[in-house]
Short mmCIF file of N, CA and C in Angstrom, two decimals:
data_model
loop_
_atom_site.label_atom_id
_atom_site.label_comp_id
_atom_site.label_asym_id
_atom_site.label_seq_id
_atom_site.Cartn_x
_atom_site.Cartn_y
_atom_site.Cartn_z
N MET A 1 73.85 21.82 -114.03
CA MET A 1 74.47 22.82 -113.20
C MET A 1 73.69 23.06 -111.90
N ARG A 2 72.37 22.99 -111.97
CA ARG A 2 71.57 23.26 -110.79
C ARG A 2 71.82 22.24 -109.69
N MET A 3 71.96 20.98 -110.02
CA MET A 3 72.21 19.94 -109.03
C MET A 3 73.52 20.19 -108.33
N ARG A 4 74.52 20.64 -109.08
CA ARG A 4 75.81 20.93 -108.44
C ARG A 4 75.68 22.08 -107.45
N GLY A 5 74.90 23.07 -107.77
CA GLY A 5 74.70 24.21 -106.87
C GLY A 5 74.01 23.77 -105.58
N ARG A 6 73.04 22.89 -105.71
CA ARG A 6 72.34 22.40 -104.52
C ARG A 6 73.26 21.51 -103.71
N SER A 7 74.05 20.70 -104.36
CA SER A 7 74.98 19.82 -103.65
C SER A 7 76.02 20.63 -102.90
N LYS A 8 76.53 21.68 -103.54
CA LYS A 8 77.51 22.55 -102.87
C LYS A 8 76.87 23.21 -101.65
N ALA A 9 75.64 23.66 -101.81
CA ALA A 9 74.95 24.32 -100.70
C ALA A 9 74.75 23.35 -99.54
N ALA A 10 74.39 22.10 -99.85
CA ALA A 10 74.20 21.10 -98.81
C ALA A 10 75.50 20.81 -98.09
N VAL A 11 76.60 20.71 -98.83
CA VAL A 11 77.91 20.46 -98.23
C VAL A 11 78.32 21.62 -97.34
N ILE A 12 78.09 22.83 -97.80
CA ILE A 12 78.46 24.02 -97.01
C ILE A 12 77.64 24.06 -95.72
N LEU A 13 76.34 23.77 -95.81
CA LEU A 13 75.50 23.75 -94.61
C LEU A 13 75.95 22.66 -93.64
N ALA A 14 76.32 21.49 -94.16
CA ALA A 14 76.79 20.41 -93.30
C ALA A 14 78.08 20.79 -92.59
N VAL A 15 79.00 21.42 -93.31
CA VAL A 15 80.27 21.86 -92.72
C VAL A 15 80.01 22.91 -91.64
N LEU A 16 79.11 23.84 -91.90
CA LEU A 16 78.79 24.86 -90.89
C LEU A 16 78.17 24.23 -89.66
N ALA A 17 77.29 23.24 -89.83
CA ALA A 17 76.66 22.58 -88.68
C ALA A 17 77.69 21.84 -87.85
N VAL A 18 78.62 21.13 -88.48
CA VAL A 18 79.67 20.41 -87.74
C VAL A 18 80.57 21.40 -87.02
N THR A 19 80.93 22.49 -87.69
CA THR A 19 81.79 23.50 -87.07
C THR A 19 81.11 24.10 -85.84
N ALA A 20 79.83 24.41 -85.95
CA ALA A 20 79.10 24.98 -84.80
C ALA A 20 79.01 23.97 -83.66
N SER A 21 78.82 22.70 -83.98
CA SER A 21 78.74 21.67 -82.94
C SER A 21 80.05 21.51 -82.22
N VAL A 22 81.13 21.40 -82.97
CA VAL A 22 82.45 21.21 -82.37
C VAL A 22 82.85 22.44 -81.58
N GLY A 23 82.54 23.63 -82.10
CA GLY A 23 82.88 24.86 -81.39
C GLY A 23 82.21 24.94 -80.03
N GLY A 24 80.99 24.44 -79.91
CA GLY A 24 80.27 24.46 -78.63
C GLY A 24 80.85 23.51 -77.61
N CYS A 25 81.57 22.48 -78.04
CA CYS A 25 82.12 21.50 -77.12
C CYS A 25 83.33 22.01 -76.37
N GLY A 26 83.94 23.07 -76.83
CA GLY A 26 85.13 23.57 -76.18
C GLY A 26 84.84 24.59 -75.10
N GLU A 27 83.59 24.77 -74.73
CA GLU A 27 83.20 25.79 -73.77
C GLU A 27 83.35 25.27 -72.33
N THR A 28 83.89 26.12 -71.44
CA THR A 28 84.03 25.78 -70.03
C THR A 28 82.83 26.31 -69.27
N VAL A 29 82.22 25.46 -68.45
CA VAL A 29 81.06 25.84 -67.66
C VAL A 29 81.51 26.00 -66.21
N PRO A 30 81.25 27.16 -65.59
CA PRO A 30 81.67 27.34 -64.20
C PRO A 30 80.85 26.50 -63.24
N GLY A 31 81.40 26.18 -62.09
CA GLY A 31 80.69 25.43 -61.06
C GLY A 31 81.49 24.24 -60.58
N THR A 32 80.88 23.50 -59.69
CA THR A 32 81.52 22.31 -59.12
C THR A 32 80.74 21.09 -59.57
N ALA A 33 81.44 20.16 -60.19
CA ALA A 33 80.79 18.93 -60.64
C ALA A 33 80.49 18.03 -59.44
N LEU A 34 79.32 17.43 -59.46
CA LEU A 34 78.92 16.50 -58.40
C LEU A 34 78.61 15.16 -59.04
N PRO A 35 78.92 14.07 -58.34
CA PRO A 35 78.56 12.77 -58.89
C PRO A 35 77.04 12.59 -58.86
N ALA A 36 76.53 11.69 -59.70
CA ALA A 36 75.10 11.41 -59.70
C ALA A 36 74.66 11.06 -58.29
N GLY A 37 73.60 11.71 -57.82
CA GLY A 37 73.12 11.48 -56.46
C GLY A 37 73.88 12.28 -55.43
N GLY A 38 74.80 13.15 -55.87
CA GLY A 38 75.57 13.96 -54.94
C GLY A 38 74.70 14.97 -54.23
N THR A 39 75.26 15.59 -53.21
CA THR A 39 74.47 16.55 -52.44
C THR A 39 74.41 17.88 -53.16
N THR A 40 73.44 18.69 -52.76
CA THR A 40 73.24 20.01 -53.34
C THR A 40 74.02 21.06 -52.57
N GLY A 41 74.84 20.64 -51.63
CA GLY A 41 75.53 21.59 -50.78
C GLY A 41 74.77 21.80 -49.49
N GLY A 42 73.53 21.35 -49.45
CA GLY A 42 72.72 21.42 -48.25
C GLY A 42 72.77 20.08 -47.54
N SER A 43 71.69 19.73 -46.89
CA SER A 43 71.69 18.51 -46.09
C SER A 43 71.19 17.29 -46.86
N GLY A 44 70.52 17.49 -47.97
CA GLY A 44 69.92 16.34 -48.64
C GLY A 44 70.56 16.02 -49.97
N LYS A 45 70.22 14.85 -50.48
CA LYS A 45 70.69 14.42 -51.79
C LYS A 45 69.59 14.63 -52.82
N ILE A 46 69.99 14.83 -54.05
CA ILE A 46 69.04 14.98 -55.14
C ILE A 46 68.66 13.59 -55.62
N ASN A 47 67.39 13.36 -55.85
CA ASN A 47 66.91 12.08 -56.35
C ASN A 47 67.14 12.02 -57.85
N THR A 48 68.16 11.28 -58.28
CA THR A 48 68.44 11.17 -59.71
C THR A 48 67.78 9.95 -60.32
N ASN A 49 67.04 9.19 -59.54
CA ASN A 49 66.32 8.04 -60.09
C ASN A 49 65.02 8.47 -60.76
N PHE A 50 64.54 9.66 -60.43
CA PHE A 50 63.29 10.20 -60.96
C PHE A 50 62.13 9.22 -60.77
N ASP A 51 62.18 8.42 -59.69
CA ASP A 51 61.15 7.43 -59.44
C ASP A 51 59.87 8.04 -58.86
N LYS A 52 59.90 9.30 -58.49
CA LYS A 52 58.71 9.95 -57.96
C LYS A 52 58.10 10.92 -58.96
N LEU A 53 58.67 10.96 -60.15
CA LEU A 53 58.20 11.88 -61.17
C LEU A 53 56.72 11.63 -61.47
N LEU A 54 55.93 12.65 -61.45
CA LEU A 54 54.49 12.63 -61.72
C LEU A 54 53.67 11.92 -60.65
N ARG A 55 54.30 11.49 -59.54
CA ARG A 55 53.54 10.88 -58.45
C ARG A 55 53.21 11.88 -57.35
N GLU A 56 53.83 13.04 -57.39
CA GLU A 56 53.60 14.03 -56.34
C GLU A 56 52.12 14.36 -56.20
N CYS A 57 51.41 14.39 -57.32
CA CYS A 57 50.00 14.77 -57.29
C CYS A 57 49.13 13.72 -56.59
N ASP A 58 49.66 12.53 -56.40
CA ASP A 58 48.91 11.45 -55.74
C ASP A 58 49.31 11.26 -54.29
N VAL A 59 50.15 12.14 -53.75
CA VAL A 59 50.67 11.94 -52.40
C VAL A 59 49.56 11.96 -51.35
N VAL A 60 48.51 12.73 -51.57
CA VAL A 60 47.33 12.72 -50.70
C VAL A 60 46.15 12.33 -51.58
N SER A 61 45.37 11.37 -51.14
CA SER A 61 44.27 10.86 -51.95
C SER A 61 43.18 11.92 -52.16
N LEU A 62 42.42 11.76 -53.23
CA LEU A 62 41.30 12.67 -53.49
C LEU A 62 40.31 12.64 -52.34
N GLU A 63 40.09 11.48 -51.78
CA GLU A 63 39.17 11.35 -50.64
C GLU A 63 39.65 12.17 -49.45
N ASP A 64 40.95 12.08 -49.15
CA ASP A 64 41.49 12.84 -48.01
C ASP A 64 41.48 14.34 -48.28
N ILE A 65 41.76 14.75 -49.52
CA ILE A 65 41.67 16.18 -49.84
C ILE A 65 40.24 16.66 -49.61
N GLY A 66 39.26 15.87 -50.08
CA GLY A 66 37.86 16.24 -49.89
C GLY A 66 37.48 16.36 -48.43
N LYS A 67 37.96 15.44 -47.59
CA LYS A 67 37.65 15.48 -46.15
C LYS A 67 38.24 16.73 -45.50
N VAL A 68 39.46 17.08 -45.90
CA VAL A 68 40.14 18.24 -45.30
C VAL A 68 39.46 19.55 -45.68
N VAL A 69 39.08 19.71 -46.94
CA VAL A 69 38.57 21.01 -47.39
C VAL A 69 37.09 21.22 -47.10
N GLY A 70 36.32 20.16 -46.87
CA GLY A 70 34.92 20.35 -46.53
C GLY A 70 34.10 19.10 -46.77
N GLU A 71 33.28 18.77 -45.83
CA GLU A 71 32.44 17.57 -45.91
C GLU A 71 31.66 17.54 -47.22
N GLY A 72 31.76 16.43 -47.95
CA GLY A 72 31.02 16.26 -49.19
C GLY A 72 31.60 17.01 -50.38
N THR A 73 32.80 17.57 -50.23
CA THR A 73 33.43 18.30 -51.33
C THR A 73 34.16 17.32 -52.24
N TYR A 74 34.03 17.52 -53.54
CA TYR A 74 34.67 16.64 -54.51
C TYR A 74 35.80 17.37 -55.22
N PRO A 75 37.06 16.97 -54.94
CA PRO A 75 38.19 17.57 -55.67
C PRO A 75 38.37 16.87 -57.02
N THR A 76 38.44 17.65 -58.07
CA THR A 76 38.64 17.12 -59.41
C THR A 76 39.98 17.62 -59.93
N PRO A 77 40.90 16.71 -60.30
CA PRO A 77 42.20 17.15 -60.81
C PRO A 77 42.00 18.06 -62.03
N SER A 78 42.69 19.20 -62.02
CA SER A 78 42.56 20.13 -63.15
C SER A 78 43.89 20.42 -63.81
N PHE A 79 45.02 20.12 -63.14
CA PHE A 79 46.33 20.34 -63.75
C PHE A 79 47.38 19.56 -62.99
N ASN A 80 48.23 18.85 -63.71
CA ASN A 80 49.38 18.15 -63.12
C ASN A 80 50.61 18.61 -63.88
N GLY A 81 51.58 19.09 -63.16
CA GLY A 81 52.82 19.57 -63.76
C GLY A 81 53.75 20.01 -62.67
N ALA A 82 54.32 21.20 -62.81
CA ALA A 82 55.19 21.73 -61.76
C ALA A 82 54.42 21.92 -60.47
N VAL A 83 53.15 22.17 -60.58
CA VAL A 83 52.24 22.20 -59.44
C VAL A 83 51.06 21.30 -59.79
N CYS A 84 50.33 20.87 -58.78
CA CYS A 84 49.14 20.04 -58.97
C CYS A 84 47.94 20.84 -58.49
N MET A 85 46.86 20.85 -59.26
CA MET A 85 45.67 21.62 -58.90
C MET A 85 44.43 20.77 -58.95
N TRP A 86 43.52 21.06 -58.04
CA TRP A 86 42.22 20.41 -58.00
C TRP A 86 41.14 21.47 -57.89
N ASP A 87 40.08 21.34 -58.67
CA ASP A 87 38.90 22.18 -58.52
C ASP A 87 38.02 21.56 -57.45
N LEU A 88 37.39 22.39 -56.64
CA LEU A 88 36.51 21.91 -55.57
C LEU A 88 35.07 22.18 -55.97
N ASP A 89 34.23 21.15 -55.85
CA ASP A 89 32.81 21.29 -56.17
C ASP A 89 31.96 20.65 -55.09
N GLY A 90 30.78 21.23 -54.86
CA GLY A 90 29.82 20.65 -53.94
C GLY A 90 30.23 20.79 -52.50
N GLY A 91 29.57 20.01 -51.67
CA GLY A 91 29.90 20.00 -50.25
C GLY A 91 29.49 21.25 -49.53
N SER A 92 29.97 21.35 -48.31
CA SER A 92 29.58 22.46 -47.44
C SER A 92 30.28 23.77 -47.78
N THR A 93 31.35 23.71 -48.58
CA THR A 93 32.12 24.93 -48.84
C THR A 93 31.87 25.54 -50.21
N GLY A 94 31.16 24.86 -51.07
CA GLY A 94 30.96 25.39 -52.42
C GLY A 94 32.20 25.17 -53.26
N SER A 95 32.45 26.05 -54.19
CA SER A 95 33.56 25.84 -55.11
C SER A 95 34.84 26.49 -54.61
N GLY A 96 35.94 26.09 -55.22
CA GLY A 96 37.25 26.64 -54.88
C GLY A 96 38.33 25.87 -55.59
N MET A 97 39.54 25.98 -55.09
CA MET A 97 40.68 25.32 -55.70
C MET A 97 41.71 24.97 -54.64
N VAL A 98 42.38 23.84 -54.82
CA VAL A 98 43.48 23.42 -53.96
C VAL A 98 44.70 23.24 -54.85
N THR A 99 45.86 23.70 -54.37
CA THR A 99 47.10 23.61 -55.14
C THR A 99 48.21 23.03 -54.28
N LEU A 100 48.97 22.09 -54.86
CA LEU A 100 50.13 21.50 -54.22
C LEU A 100 51.36 21.87 -55.04
N SER A 101 52.40 22.32 -54.35
CA SER A 101 53.70 22.54 -55.01
C SER A 101 54.75 21.78 -54.23
N TRP A 102 55.70 21.20 -54.96
CA TRP A 102 56.76 20.41 -54.33
C TRP A 102 58.03 20.69 -55.10
N TYR A 103 58.92 21.48 -54.52
CA TYR A 103 60.15 21.90 -55.18
C TYR A 103 61.34 21.24 -54.50
N GLU A 104 62.05 20.37 -55.23
CA GLU A 104 63.18 19.62 -54.66
C GLU A 104 64.29 20.51 -54.16
N LEU A 105 64.47 21.68 -54.77
CA LEU A 105 65.55 22.57 -54.35
C LEU A 105 65.02 23.81 -53.65
N GLY A 106 63.75 23.80 -53.23
CA GLY A 106 63.16 24.94 -52.56
C GLY A 106 63.61 25.06 -51.11
N SER A 107 63.33 26.22 -50.52
CA SER A 107 63.67 26.45 -49.11
C SER A 107 62.65 27.41 -48.51
N LEU A 108 62.50 27.35 -47.18
CA LEU A 108 61.59 28.26 -46.50
C LEU A 108 62.04 29.71 -46.65
N SER A 109 63.34 29.94 -46.62
CA SER A 109 63.81 31.33 -46.75
C SER A 109 63.46 31.90 -48.13
N ASN A 110 63.55 31.08 -49.16
CA ASN A 110 63.18 31.53 -50.49
C ASN A 110 61.67 31.80 -50.57
N GLU A 111 60.87 30.92 -49.96
CA GLU A 111 59.42 31.13 -49.92
C GLU A 111 59.08 32.43 -49.20
N LYS A 112 59.74 32.66 -48.07
CA LYS A 112 59.50 33.88 -47.28
C LYS A 112 59.84 35.13 -48.10
N GLN A 113 60.99 35.10 -48.80
CA GLN A 113 61.40 36.24 -49.63
C GLN A 113 60.37 36.51 -50.73
N ASN A 114 59.91 35.45 -51.39
CA ASN A 114 58.90 35.63 -52.44
C ASN A 114 57.59 36.15 -51.88
N ASN A 115 57.17 35.63 -50.74
CA ASN A 115 55.94 36.11 -50.10
C ASN A 115 56.05 37.59 -49.75
N ASP A 116 57.18 37.98 -49.19
CA ASP A 116 57.40 39.39 -48.85
C ASP A 116 57.34 40.27 -50.09
N ARG A 117 57.96 39.82 -51.16
CA ARG A 117 57.99 40.58 -52.41
C ARG A 117 56.57 40.76 -52.97
N LEU A 118 55.72 39.73 -52.79
CA LEU A 118 54.34 39.79 -53.27
C LEU A 118 53.40 40.54 -52.32
N GLY A 119 53.91 40.91 -51.14
CA GLY A 119 53.09 41.63 -50.18
C GLY A 119 52.20 40.72 -49.35
N TYR A 120 52.49 39.42 -49.31
CA TYR A 120 51.71 38.47 -48.52
C TYR A 120 52.14 38.55 -47.06
N VAL A 121 51.26 38.10 -46.17
CA VAL A 121 51.55 38.05 -44.74
C VAL A 121 51.99 36.62 -44.42
N THR A 122 53.20 36.48 -43.88
CA THR A 122 53.75 35.15 -43.61
C THR A 122 54.04 35.03 -42.12
N ASN A 123 53.59 33.93 -41.52
CA ASN A 123 53.84 33.66 -40.11
C ASN A 123 54.56 32.32 -39.96
N ASP A 124 55.47 32.26 -39.00
CA ASP A 124 56.12 30.99 -38.67
C ASP A 124 55.15 30.14 -37.87
N ILE A 125 55.00 28.88 -38.28
CA ILE A 125 54.21 27.90 -37.53
C ILE A 125 55.03 26.62 -37.46
N THR A 126 54.51 25.63 -36.76
CA THR A 126 55.18 24.33 -36.68
C THR A 126 54.23 23.26 -37.20
N VAL A 127 54.72 22.42 -38.11
CA VAL A 127 53.96 21.28 -38.61
C VAL A 127 54.82 20.05 -38.37
N GLN A 128 54.33 19.13 -37.57
CA GLN A 128 55.05 17.91 -37.21
C GLN A 128 56.47 18.20 -36.73
N GLY A 129 56.59 19.19 -35.87
CA GLY A 129 57.88 19.53 -35.29
C GLY A 129 58.82 20.29 -36.21
N ARG A 130 58.36 20.66 -37.40
CA ARG A 130 59.21 21.38 -38.35
C ARG A 130 58.76 22.83 -38.46
N ARG A 131 59.73 23.73 -38.50
CA ARG A 131 59.39 25.13 -38.77
C ARG A 131 58.76 25.19 -40.15
N SER A 132 57.62 25.85 -40.23
CA SER A 132 56.87 25.96 -41.48
C SER A 132 56.37 27.39 -41.63
N LEU A 133 55.81 27.69 -42.79
CA LEU A 133 55.29 29.03 -43.05
C LEU A 133 53.80 28.96 -43.37
N GLU A 134 53.04 29.87 -42.76
CA GLU A 134 51.63 30.04 -43.08
C GLU A 134 51.52 31.37 -43.81
N THR A 135 50.90 31.36 -44.98
CA THR A 135 50.88 32.55 -45.83
C THR A 135 49.46 32.93 -46.21
N ARG A 136 49.17 34.22 -46.06
CA ARG A 136 47.87 34.76 -46.48
C ARG A 136 48.09 35.97 -47.38
N ARG A 137 47.17 36.12 -48.32
CA ARG A 137 47.17 37.35 -49.12
C ARG A 137 46.42 38.40 -48.31
N PRO A 138 46.85 39.65 -48.36
CA PRO A 138 46.16 40.70 -47.60
C PRO A 138 44.69 40.80 -48.00
N ASN A 139 43.83 40.97 -47.02
CA ASN A 139 42.39 41.16 -47.23
C ASN A 139 41.73 40.01 -47.98
N ASP A 140 42.24 38.79 -47.82
CA ASP A 140 41.67 37.61 -48.48
C ASP A 140 41.48 36.50 -47.45
N PRO A 141 40.36 36.50 -46.73
CA PRO A 141 40.13 35.46 -45.71
C PRO A 141 39.75 34.11 -46.31
N ASP A 142 39.59 34.04 -47.64
CA ASP A 142 39.14 32.81 -48.29
C ASP A 142 40.27 31.94 -48.80
N SER A 143 41.52 32.35 -48.61
CA SER A 143 42.63 31.53 -49.10
C SER A 143 43.80 31.57 -48.13
N CYS A 144 44.61 30.53 -48.19
CA CYS A 144 45.79 30.44 -47.33
C CYS A 144 46.70 29.34 -47.86
N GLY A 145 47.99 29.49 -47.62
CA GLY A 145 48.96 28.47 -47.98
C GLY A 145 49.85 28.13 -46.82
N VAL A 146 50.33 26.89 -46.78
CA VAL A 146 51.28 26.44 -45.78
C VAL A 146 52.40 25.71 -46.49
N SER A 147 53.64 26.07 -46.17
CA SER A 147 54.83 25.44 -46.76
C SER A 147 55.69 24.88 -45.64
N ALA A 148 56.31 23.71 -45.91
CA ALA A 148 57.17 23.06 -44.91
C ALA A 148 58.30 22.33 -45.64
N PRO A 149 59.41 22.10 -44.93
CA PRO A 149 60.47 21.30 -45.54
C PRO A 149 59.94 19.89 -45.83
N ALA A 150 60.25 19.39 -47.03
CA ALA A 150 59.82 18.03 -47.41
C ALA A 150 60.58 17.01 -46.57
N ALA A 151 60.11 15.78 -46.58
CA ALA A 151 60.70 14.74 -45.75
C ALA A 151 62.16 14.46 -46.10
N ASP A 152 62.53 14.56 -47.38
CA ASP A 152 63.93 14.29 -47.75
C ASP A 152 64.68 15.57 -48.09
N THR A 153 64.27 16.27 -49.12
CA THR A 153 64.91 17.52 -49.49
C THR A 153 63.91 18.42 -50.20
N GLY A 154 64.09 19.70 -50.11
CA GLY A 154 63.19 20.64 -50.78
C GLY A 154 62.07 21.11 -49.89
N ILE A 155 60.99 21.55 -50.54
CA ILE A 155 59.88 22.16 -49.82
C ILE A 155 58.55 21.74 -50.45
N VAL A 156 57.57 21.51 -49.61
CA VAL A 156 56.23 21.16 -50.06
C VAL A 156 55.26 22.23 -49.55
N GLY A 157 54.30 22.60 -50.39
CA GLY A 157 53.34 23.61 -49.98
C GLY A 157 51.95 23.33 -50.53
N TRP A 158 50.94 23.64 -49.75
CA TRP A 158 49.54 23.50 -50.15
C TRP A 158 48.85 24.86 -50.01
N TRP A 159 48.02 25.21 -50.99
CA TRP A 159 47.17 26.41 -50.94
C TRP A 159 45.73 25.97 -51.07
N ILE A 160 44.87 26.58 -50.29
CA ILE A 160 43.43 26.40 -50.44
C ILE A 160 42.84 27.77 -50.76
N ASN A 161 42.06 27.82 -51.83
CA ASN A 161 41.37 29.04 -52.25
C ASN A 161 39.89 28.74 -52.36
N TYR A 162 39.12 29.17 -51.36
CA TYR A 162 37.68 28.99 -51.42
C TYR A 162 37.06 30.14 -52.21
N ARG A 163 35.86 29.94 -52.73
CA ARG A 163 35.16 30.99 -53.45
C ARG A 163 34.95 32.17 -52.50
N ALA A 164 35.21 33.35 -52.96
CA ALA A 164 35.09 34.55 -52.12
C ALA A 164 33.71 34.65 -51.50
N GLY A 165 33.70 34.84 -50.18
CA GLY A 165 32.45 35.02 -49.45
C GLY A 165 31.70 33.74 -49.12
N SER A 166 32.21 32.58 -49.52
CA SER A 166 31.51 31.33 -49.23
C SER A 166 31.70 30.93 -47.77
N GLN A 167 30.82 30.07 -47.29
CA GLN A 167 30.95 29.54 -45.93
C GLN A 167 31.95 28.40 -45.97
N HIS A 168 33.00 28.50 -45.18
CA HIS A 168 34.03 27.46 -45.19
C HIS A 168 34.82 27.50 -43.89
N SER A 169 35.56 26.45 -43.66
CA SER A 169 36.43 26.41 -42.49
C SER A 169 37.68 27.25 -42.78
N ASP A 170 38.54 27.38 -41.80
CA ASP A 170 39.76 28.16 -41.94
C ASP A 170 40.66 27.53 -43.01
N PRO A 171 40.95 28.25 -44.10
CA PRO A 171 41.78 27.68 -45.15
C PRO A 171 43.22 27.37 -44.67
N CYS A 172 43.70 28.11 -43.68
CA CYS A 172 45.05 27.84 -43.16
C CYS A 172 45.09 26.51 -42.42
N GLU A 173 44.02 26.21 -41.67
CA GLU A 173 43.96 24.93 -40.96
C GLU A 173 43.93 23.78 -41.97
N GLY A 174 43.16 23.94 -43.04
CA GLY A 174 43.11 22.91 -44.08
C GLY A 174 44.44 22.73 -44.78
N ALA A 175 45.11 23.83 -45.13
CA ALA A 175 46.42 23.75 -45.79
C ALA A 175 47.45 23.09 -44.87
N ARG A 176 47.39 23.42 -43.57
CA ARG A 176 48.31 22.81 -42.61
C ARG A 176 48.07 21.30 -42.54
N LYS A 177 46.80 20.89 -42.52
CA LYS A 177 46.47 19.46 -42.45
C LYS A 177 46.95 18.73 -43.71
N LEU A 178 46.82 19.34 -44.87
CA LEU A 178 47.30 18.72 -46.12
C LEU A 178 48.82 18.58 -46.11
N VAL A 179 49.54 19.58 -45.59
CA VAL A 179 51.00 19.47 -45.46
C VAL A 179 51.33 18.33 -44.50
N GLU A 180 50.60 18.26 -43.40
CA GLU A 180 50.84 17.19 -42.42
C GLU A 180 50.63 15.81 -43.05
N LEU A 181 49.56 15.64 -43.81
CA LEU A 181 49.32 14.37 -44.50
C LEU A 181 50.45 14.05 -45.49
N THR A 182 50.92 15.06 -46.18
CA THR A 182 52.00 14.87 -47.15
C THR A 182 53.28 14.43 -46.46
N LEU A 183 53.61 15.08 -45.36
CA LEU A 183 54.83 14.71 -44.64
C LEU A 183 54.73 13.31 -44.06
N ASN A 184 53.55 12.93 -43.58
CA ASN A 184 53.35 11.57 -43.06
C ASN A 184 53.56 10.53 -44.16
N LEU A 185 53.02 10.80 -45.33
CA LEU A 185 53.10 9.85 -46.43
C LEU A 185 54.45 9.83 -47.11
N ALA A 186 55.20 10.92 -47.00
CA ALA A 186 56.47 11.01 -47.69
C ALA A 186 57.61 10.31 -46.94
N ARG A 187 57.37 9.87 -45.73
CA ARG A 187 58.44 9.25 -44.94
C ARG A 187 58.70 7.83 -45.34
#
């Protein structure tokens, strides 16, 4: 008798799973369907080949990052994912961190809105003829970020965060240079 009870329970669970699966297929999803590689409604196309996946962190070499942030500084990769991070050691600037973000569907207006919401100070600048944003946190002269439209679609941004009170060059100038290198290499 026990085997029959277990068999019945297994059959009932299987029927419930199939019913739940089929029921989910009848749902209508709002929106406009786009063909693979179709546009986002903006000016660019979405890369559906995913051929650049996980390569964003290599867009500027470790050597070039080190040159930009401070003579003799060694950037060590510390995180690769939605953003890329490097710890800074040695050199003329001491320790710190550099961060790269690259959002395929990002925009400068969205970055500006988020910066405003966080209470950051954002200024319009130009990088390689493109309107870009320079962002600083209030009362923090040791860090700065620069964001610009990516070469194809979306937005690319670099942040430099030097150790508080350390001797270093202007973090905004370094972030701007890293964006410039990224745009040069992304073409």
